[in-house]
PDB file of C-alpha atoms in Angstrom:
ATOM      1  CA  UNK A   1     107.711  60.052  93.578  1.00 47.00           C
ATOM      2  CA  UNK A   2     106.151  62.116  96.217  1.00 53.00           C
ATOM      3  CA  UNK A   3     102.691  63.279  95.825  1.00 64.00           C
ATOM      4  CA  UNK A   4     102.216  67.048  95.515  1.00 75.00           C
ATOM      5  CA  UNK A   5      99.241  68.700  98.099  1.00 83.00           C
ATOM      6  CA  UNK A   6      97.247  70.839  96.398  1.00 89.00           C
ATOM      7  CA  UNK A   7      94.665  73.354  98.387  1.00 89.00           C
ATOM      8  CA  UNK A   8      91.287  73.911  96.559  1.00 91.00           C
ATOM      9  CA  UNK A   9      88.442  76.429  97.218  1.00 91.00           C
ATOM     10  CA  UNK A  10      87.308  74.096 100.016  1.00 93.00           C
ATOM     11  CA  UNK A  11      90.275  74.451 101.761  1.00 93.00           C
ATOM     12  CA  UNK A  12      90.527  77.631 101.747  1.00 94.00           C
ATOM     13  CA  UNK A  13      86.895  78.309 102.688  1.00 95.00           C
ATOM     14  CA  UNK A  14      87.933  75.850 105.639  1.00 95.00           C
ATOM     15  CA  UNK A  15      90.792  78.239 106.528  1.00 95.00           C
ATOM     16  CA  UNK A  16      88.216  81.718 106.007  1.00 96.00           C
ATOM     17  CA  UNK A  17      85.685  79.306 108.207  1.00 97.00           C
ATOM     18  CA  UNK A  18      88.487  78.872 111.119  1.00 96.00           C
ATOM     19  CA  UNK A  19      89.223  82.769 111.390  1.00 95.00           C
ATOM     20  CA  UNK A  20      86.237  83.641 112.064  1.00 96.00           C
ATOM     21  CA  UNK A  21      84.965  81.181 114.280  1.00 96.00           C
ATOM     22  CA  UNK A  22      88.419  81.603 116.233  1.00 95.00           C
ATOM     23  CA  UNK A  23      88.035  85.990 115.856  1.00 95.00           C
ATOM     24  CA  UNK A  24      84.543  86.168 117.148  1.00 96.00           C
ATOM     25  CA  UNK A  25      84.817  83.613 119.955  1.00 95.00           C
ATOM     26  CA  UNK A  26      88.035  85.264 121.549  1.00 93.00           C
ATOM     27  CA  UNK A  27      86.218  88.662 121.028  1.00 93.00           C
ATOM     28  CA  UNK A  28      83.046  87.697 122.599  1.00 94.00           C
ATOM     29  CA  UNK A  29      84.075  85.274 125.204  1.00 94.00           C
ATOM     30  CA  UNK A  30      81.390  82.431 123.520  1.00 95.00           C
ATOM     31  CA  UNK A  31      81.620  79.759 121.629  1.00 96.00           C
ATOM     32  CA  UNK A  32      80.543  80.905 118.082  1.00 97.00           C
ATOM     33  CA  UNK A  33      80.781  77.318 115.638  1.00 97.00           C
ATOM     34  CA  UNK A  34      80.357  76.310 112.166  1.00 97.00           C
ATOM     35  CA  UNK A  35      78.325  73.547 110.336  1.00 96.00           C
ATOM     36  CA  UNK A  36      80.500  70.968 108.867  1.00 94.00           C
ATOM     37  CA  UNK A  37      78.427  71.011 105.400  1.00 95.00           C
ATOM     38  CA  UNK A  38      78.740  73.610 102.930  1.00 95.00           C
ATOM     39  CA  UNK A  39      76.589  74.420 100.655  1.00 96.00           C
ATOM     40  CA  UNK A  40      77.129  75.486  97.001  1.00 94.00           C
ATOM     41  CA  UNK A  41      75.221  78.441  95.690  1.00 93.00           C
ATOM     42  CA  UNK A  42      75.215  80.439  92.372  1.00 89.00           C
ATOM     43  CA  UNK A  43      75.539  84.078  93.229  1.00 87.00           C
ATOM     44  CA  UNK A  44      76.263  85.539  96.717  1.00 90.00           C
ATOM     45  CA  UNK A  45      73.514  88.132  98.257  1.00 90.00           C
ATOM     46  CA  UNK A  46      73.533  90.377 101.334  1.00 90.00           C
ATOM     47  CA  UNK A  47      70.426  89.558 102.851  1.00 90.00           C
ATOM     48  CA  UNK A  48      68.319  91.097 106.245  1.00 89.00           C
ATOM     49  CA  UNK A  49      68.494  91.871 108.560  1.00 89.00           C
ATOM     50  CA  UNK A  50      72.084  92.278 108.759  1.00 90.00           C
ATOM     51  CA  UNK A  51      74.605  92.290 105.817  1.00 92.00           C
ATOM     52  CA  UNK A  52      78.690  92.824 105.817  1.00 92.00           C
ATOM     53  CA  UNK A  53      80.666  92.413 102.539  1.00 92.00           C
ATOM     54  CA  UNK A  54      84.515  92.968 102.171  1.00 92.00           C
ATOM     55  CA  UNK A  55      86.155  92.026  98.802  1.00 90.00           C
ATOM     56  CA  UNK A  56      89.874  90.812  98.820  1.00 89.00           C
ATOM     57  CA  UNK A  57      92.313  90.756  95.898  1.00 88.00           C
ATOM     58  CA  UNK A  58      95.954  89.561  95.364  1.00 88.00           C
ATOM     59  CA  UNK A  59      96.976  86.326  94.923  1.00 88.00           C
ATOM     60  CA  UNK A  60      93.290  85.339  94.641  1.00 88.00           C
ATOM     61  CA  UNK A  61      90.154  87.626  94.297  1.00 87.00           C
ATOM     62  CA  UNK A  62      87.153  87.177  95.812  1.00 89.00           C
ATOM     63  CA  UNK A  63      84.309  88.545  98.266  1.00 91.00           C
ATOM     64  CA  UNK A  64      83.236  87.773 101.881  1.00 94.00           C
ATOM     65  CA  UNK A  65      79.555  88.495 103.047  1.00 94.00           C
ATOM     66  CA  UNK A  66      78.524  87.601 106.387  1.00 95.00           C
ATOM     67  CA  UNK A  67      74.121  88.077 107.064  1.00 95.00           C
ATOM     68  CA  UNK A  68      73.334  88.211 110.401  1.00 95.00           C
ATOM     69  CA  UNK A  69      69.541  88.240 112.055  1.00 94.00           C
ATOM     70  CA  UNK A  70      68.808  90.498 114.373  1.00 93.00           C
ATOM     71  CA  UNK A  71      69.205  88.713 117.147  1.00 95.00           C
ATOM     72  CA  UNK A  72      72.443  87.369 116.288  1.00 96.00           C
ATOM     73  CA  UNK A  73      73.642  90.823 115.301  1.00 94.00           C
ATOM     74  CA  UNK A  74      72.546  92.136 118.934  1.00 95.00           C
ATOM     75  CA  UNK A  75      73.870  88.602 120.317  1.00 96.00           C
ATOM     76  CA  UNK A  76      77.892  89.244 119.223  1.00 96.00           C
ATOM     77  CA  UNK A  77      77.563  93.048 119.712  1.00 95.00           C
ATOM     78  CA  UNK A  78      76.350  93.061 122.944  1.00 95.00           C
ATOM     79  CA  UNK A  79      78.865  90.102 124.251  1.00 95.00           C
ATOM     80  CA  UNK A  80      81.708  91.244 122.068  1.00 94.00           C
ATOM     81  CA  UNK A  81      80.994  95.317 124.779  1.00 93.00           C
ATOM     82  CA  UNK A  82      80.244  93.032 127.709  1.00 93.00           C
ATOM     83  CA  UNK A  83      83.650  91.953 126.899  1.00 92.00           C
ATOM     84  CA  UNK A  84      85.721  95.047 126.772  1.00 90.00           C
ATOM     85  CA  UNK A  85      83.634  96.040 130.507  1.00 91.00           C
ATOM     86  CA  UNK A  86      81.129  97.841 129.213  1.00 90.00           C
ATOM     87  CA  UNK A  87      78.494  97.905 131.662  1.00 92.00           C
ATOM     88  CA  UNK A  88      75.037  96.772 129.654  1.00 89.00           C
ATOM     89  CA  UNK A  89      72.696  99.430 130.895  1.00 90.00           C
ATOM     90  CA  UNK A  90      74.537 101.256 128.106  1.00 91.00           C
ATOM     91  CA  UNK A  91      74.350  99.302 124.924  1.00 92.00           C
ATOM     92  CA  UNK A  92      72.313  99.700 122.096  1.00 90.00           C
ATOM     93  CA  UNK A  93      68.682  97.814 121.960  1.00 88.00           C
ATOM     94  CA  UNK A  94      68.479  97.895 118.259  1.00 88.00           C
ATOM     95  CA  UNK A  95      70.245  95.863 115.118  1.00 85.00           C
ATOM     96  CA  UNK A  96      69.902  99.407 113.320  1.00 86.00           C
ATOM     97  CA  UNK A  97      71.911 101.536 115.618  1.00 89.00           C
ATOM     98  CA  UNK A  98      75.388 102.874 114.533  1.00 90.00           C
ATOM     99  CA  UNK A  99      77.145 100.959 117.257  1.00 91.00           C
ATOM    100  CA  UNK A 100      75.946  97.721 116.501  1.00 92.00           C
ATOM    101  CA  UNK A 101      76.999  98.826 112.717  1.00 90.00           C
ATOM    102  CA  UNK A 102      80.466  99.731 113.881  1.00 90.00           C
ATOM    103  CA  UNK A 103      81.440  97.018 115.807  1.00 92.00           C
ATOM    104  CA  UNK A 104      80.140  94.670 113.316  1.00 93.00           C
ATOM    105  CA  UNK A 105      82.565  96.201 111.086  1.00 91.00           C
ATOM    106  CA  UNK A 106      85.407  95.841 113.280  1.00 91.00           C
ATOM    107  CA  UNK A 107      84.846  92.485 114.052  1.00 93.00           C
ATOM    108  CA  UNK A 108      84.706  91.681 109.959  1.00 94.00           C
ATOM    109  CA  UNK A 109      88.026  93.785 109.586  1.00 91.00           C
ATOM    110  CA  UNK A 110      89.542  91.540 112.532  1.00 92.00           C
ATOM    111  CA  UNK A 111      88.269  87.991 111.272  1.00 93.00           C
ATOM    112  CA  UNK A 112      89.471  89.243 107.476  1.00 92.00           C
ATOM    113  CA  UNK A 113      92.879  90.321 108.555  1.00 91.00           C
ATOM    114  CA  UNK A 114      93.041  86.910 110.344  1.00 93.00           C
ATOM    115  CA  UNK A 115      92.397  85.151 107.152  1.00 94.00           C
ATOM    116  CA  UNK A 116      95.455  87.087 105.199  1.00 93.00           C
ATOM    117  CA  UNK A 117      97.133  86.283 107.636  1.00 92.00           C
ATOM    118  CA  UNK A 118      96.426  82.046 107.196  1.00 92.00           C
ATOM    119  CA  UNK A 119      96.540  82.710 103.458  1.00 92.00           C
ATOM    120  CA  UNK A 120     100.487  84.489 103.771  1.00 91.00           C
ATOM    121  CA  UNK A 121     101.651  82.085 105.463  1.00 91.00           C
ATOM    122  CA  UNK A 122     100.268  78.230 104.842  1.00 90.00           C
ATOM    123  CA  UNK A 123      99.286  79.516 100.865  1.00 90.00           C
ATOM    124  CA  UNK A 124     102.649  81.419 100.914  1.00 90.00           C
ATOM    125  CA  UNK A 125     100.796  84.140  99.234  1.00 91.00           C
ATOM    126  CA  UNK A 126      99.215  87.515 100.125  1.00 92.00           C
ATOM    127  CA  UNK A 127      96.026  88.869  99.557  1.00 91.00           C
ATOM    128  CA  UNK A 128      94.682  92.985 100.352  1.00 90.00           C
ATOM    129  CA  UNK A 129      91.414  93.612 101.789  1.00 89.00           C
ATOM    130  CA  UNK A 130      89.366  96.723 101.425  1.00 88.00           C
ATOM    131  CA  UNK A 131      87.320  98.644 104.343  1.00 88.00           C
ATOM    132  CA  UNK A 132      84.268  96.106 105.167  1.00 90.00           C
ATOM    133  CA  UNK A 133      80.566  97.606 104.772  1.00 88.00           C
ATOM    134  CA  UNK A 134      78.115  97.031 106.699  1.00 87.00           C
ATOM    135  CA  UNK A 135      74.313  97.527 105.916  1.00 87.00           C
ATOM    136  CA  UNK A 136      71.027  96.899 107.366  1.00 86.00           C
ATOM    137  CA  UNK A 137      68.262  95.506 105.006  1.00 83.00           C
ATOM    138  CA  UNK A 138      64.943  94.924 104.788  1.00 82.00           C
ATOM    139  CA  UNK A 139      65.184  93.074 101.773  1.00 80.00           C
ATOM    140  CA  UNK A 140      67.438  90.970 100.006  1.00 81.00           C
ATOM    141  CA  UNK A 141      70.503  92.665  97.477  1.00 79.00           C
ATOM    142  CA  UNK A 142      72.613  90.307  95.039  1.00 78.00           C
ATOM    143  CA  UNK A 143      75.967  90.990  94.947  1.00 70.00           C
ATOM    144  CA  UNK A 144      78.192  89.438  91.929  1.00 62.00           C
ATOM    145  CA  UNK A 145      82.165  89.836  91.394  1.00 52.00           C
ATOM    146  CA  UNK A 146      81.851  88.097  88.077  1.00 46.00           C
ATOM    147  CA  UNK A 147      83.355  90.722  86.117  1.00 48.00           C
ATOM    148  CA  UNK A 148      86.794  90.370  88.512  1.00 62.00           C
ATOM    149  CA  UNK A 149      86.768  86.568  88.116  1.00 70.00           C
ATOM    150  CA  UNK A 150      86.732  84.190  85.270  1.00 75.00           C
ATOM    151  CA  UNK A 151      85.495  81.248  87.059  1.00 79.00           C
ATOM    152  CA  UNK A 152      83.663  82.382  89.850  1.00 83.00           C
ATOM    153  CA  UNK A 153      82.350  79.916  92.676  1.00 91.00           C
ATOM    154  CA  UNK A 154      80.295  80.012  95.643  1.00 93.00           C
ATOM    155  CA  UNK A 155      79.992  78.580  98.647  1.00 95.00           C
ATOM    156  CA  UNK A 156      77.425  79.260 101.745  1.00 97.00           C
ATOM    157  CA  UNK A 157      78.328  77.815 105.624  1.00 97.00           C
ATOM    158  CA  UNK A 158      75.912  78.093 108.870  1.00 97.00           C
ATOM    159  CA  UNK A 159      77.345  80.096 111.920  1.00 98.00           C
ATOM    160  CA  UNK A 160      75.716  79.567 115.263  1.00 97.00           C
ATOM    161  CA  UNK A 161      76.371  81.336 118.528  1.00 97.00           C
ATOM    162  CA  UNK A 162      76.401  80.391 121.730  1.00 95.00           C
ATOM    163  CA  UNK A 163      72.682  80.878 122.141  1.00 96.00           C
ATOM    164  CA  UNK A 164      71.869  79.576 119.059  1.00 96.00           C
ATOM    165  CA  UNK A 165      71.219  82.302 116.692  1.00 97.00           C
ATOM    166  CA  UNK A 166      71.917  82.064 113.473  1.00 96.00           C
ATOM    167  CA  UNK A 167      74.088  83.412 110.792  1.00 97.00           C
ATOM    168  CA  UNK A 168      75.764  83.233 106.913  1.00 97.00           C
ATOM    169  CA  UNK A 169      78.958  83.045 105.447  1.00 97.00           C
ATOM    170  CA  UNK A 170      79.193  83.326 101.821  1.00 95.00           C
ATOM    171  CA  UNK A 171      82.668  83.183 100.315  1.00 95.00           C
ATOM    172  CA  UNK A 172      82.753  83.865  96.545  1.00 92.00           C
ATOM    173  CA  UNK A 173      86.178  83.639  94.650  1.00 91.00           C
ATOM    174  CA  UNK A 174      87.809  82.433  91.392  1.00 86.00           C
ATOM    175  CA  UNK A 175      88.253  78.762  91.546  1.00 85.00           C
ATOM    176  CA  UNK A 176      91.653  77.649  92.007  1.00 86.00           C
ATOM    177  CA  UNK A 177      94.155  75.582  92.882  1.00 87.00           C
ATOM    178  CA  UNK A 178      97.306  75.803  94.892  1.00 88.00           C
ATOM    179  CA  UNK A 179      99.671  72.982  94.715  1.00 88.00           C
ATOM    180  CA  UNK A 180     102.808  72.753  96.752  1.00 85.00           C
ATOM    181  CA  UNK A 181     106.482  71.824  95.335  1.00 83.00           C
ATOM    182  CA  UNK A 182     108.395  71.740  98.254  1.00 82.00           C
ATOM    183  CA  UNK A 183     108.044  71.081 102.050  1.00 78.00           C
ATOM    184  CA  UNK A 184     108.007  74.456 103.950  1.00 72.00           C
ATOM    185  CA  UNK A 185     107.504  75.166 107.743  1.00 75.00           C
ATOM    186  CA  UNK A 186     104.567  77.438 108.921  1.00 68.00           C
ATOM    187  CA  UNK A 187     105.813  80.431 110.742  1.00 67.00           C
ATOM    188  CA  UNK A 188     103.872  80.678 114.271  1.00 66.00           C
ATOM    189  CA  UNK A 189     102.242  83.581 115.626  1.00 60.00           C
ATOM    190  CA  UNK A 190     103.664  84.513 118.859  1.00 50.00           C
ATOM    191  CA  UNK A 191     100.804  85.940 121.691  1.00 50.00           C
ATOM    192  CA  UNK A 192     101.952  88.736 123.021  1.00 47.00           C
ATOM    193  CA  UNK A 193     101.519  86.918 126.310  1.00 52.00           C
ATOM    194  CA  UNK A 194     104.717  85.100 125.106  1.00 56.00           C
ATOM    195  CA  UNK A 195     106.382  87.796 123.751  1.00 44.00           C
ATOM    196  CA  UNK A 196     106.352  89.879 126.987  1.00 51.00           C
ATOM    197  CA  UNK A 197     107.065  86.726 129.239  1.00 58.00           C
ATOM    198  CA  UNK A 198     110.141  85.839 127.012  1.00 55.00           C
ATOM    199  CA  UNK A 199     111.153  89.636 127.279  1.00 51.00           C
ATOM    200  CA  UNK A 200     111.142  89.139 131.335  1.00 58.00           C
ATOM    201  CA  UNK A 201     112.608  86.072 131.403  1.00 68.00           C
ATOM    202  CA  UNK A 202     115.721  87.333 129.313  1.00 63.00           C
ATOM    203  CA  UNK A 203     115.913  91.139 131.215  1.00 61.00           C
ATOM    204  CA  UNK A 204     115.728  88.688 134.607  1.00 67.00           C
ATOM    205  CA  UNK A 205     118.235  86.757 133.149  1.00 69.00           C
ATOM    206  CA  UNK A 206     120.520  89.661 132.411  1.00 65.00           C
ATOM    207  CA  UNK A 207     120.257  91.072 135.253  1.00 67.00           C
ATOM    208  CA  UNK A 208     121.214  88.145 136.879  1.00 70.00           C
ATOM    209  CA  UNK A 209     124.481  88.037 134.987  1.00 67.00           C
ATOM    210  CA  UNK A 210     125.351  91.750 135.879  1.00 68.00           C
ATOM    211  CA  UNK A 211     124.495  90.816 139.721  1.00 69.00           C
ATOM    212  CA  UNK A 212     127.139  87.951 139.162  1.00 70.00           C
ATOM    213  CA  UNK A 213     129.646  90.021 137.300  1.00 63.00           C
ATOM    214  CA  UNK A 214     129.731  92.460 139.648  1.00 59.00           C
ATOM    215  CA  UNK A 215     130.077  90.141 142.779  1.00 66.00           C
ATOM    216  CA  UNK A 216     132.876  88.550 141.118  1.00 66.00           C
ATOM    217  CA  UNK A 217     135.009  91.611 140.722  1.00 61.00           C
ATOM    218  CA  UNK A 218     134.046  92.635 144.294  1.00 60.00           C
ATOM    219  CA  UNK A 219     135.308  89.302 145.048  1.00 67.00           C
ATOM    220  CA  UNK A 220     138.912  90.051 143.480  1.00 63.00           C
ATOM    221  CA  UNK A 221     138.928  93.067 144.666  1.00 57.00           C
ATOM    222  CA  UNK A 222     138.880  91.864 147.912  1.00 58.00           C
ATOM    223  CA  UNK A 223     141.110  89.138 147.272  1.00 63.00           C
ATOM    224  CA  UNK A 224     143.918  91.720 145.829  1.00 61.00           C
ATOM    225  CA  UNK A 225     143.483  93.690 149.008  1.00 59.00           C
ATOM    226  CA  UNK A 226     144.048  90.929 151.150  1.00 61.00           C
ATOM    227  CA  UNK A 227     140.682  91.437 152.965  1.00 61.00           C
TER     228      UNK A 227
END
């Protein structure tokens, strides 16, 4: 009898841990990486100087906060703008200024979105997200999602960037279990490098059909004419 695989909170911590180690490295251009330990906690906080929180609900409910120093904060801001060409005589110097906040934010929504994303497809199951928030502390604020889940867990894992600063994940969510019945295969994202190469390759191919076609009745054309 064949042994069914069931995906536990680890797992899909593992999966949250992947997205955004993969979102913020291609966005910055560094290496951002994750401890292997995780660490179990009782109650997730937002803490300074840097907190972002999105909560998730669907399948599975839950809530994502990510504390950054304010080095780090600077650290993935200013590489994420270096980046996208912006020229760094005109980036922000501070952790408290509203770009740092918004980019932050967008980099959360991105890293999130890649996570429902993993969870659709290899949990065959979708979750929602809300708009991330972003604040910047001085002091430490406990957040709890008790009251949306009746057996809450937590978990905590070290980020580090490429210079070495330091950050949090804290992943709180129902605990859970998903076990899988059947064999399915994981759909692949396509890169949109892909996608338009593929889309060349077939309009060059087409077009090298319709150059052939049309030589061909040139050809008995000529033929009929006696040319």
């Amino acid at each position: 009898m064949r042994k069914n695989k069931t995906i536990t909170t680890e797992d899909i911590l593992l999966k949250l841990c992947q997205s955004v180690s993969t979102v913020l490295s291609s966005a910055t251009n560094e290496t951002v990486n994750y401890s292997a330990m995780v660490q179990k906690i009782t109650k997730t906080s937002l803490k300074p100087d840097f907190g972002c929180f999105v909560l998730f609900d669907g399948g599975f409910s839950g809530l994502v906060v990510i504390n950054f120093t304010a080095k780090a904060a600077l650290e993935l801001y200013s590489s994420y703008m270096k980046n996208m060409g912006i020229p760094e005589d005109e980036l922000a110097l501070l952790h408290t200024s509203d770009e740092v906040g918004d980019v932050l934010g967008e980099l959360m929504n991105q890293l999130v979105g890649d996570f429902t994303n993993k969870v659709r497809k290899e949990l065959q199951t979708n979750i929602t997200q809300n708009q991330p928030k972003m604040l910047c502390l001085n002091k430490q604020v406990n957040l709890s999602v008790d009251t949306n889940l009746d057996r809450p867990q937590a978990r905590r894992v070290t980020f580090s960037t490429q210079r070495n600063n330091i950050f949090y994940l804290e992943l709180a969510m129902d605990k859970t279990e998903f076990i899988q019945l059947e064999d399915f295969e994981i759909q692949q994202d396509e890169s949109p490098d892909d996608i338009l190469a593929a889309t060349q390759e077939t309009m060059a191919k087409n077009k090298a059909a319709q150059k052939e076609a049309v030589d061909d009745l040139n050809s008995d054309l000529l033929d009929e004419l006696g040319i």
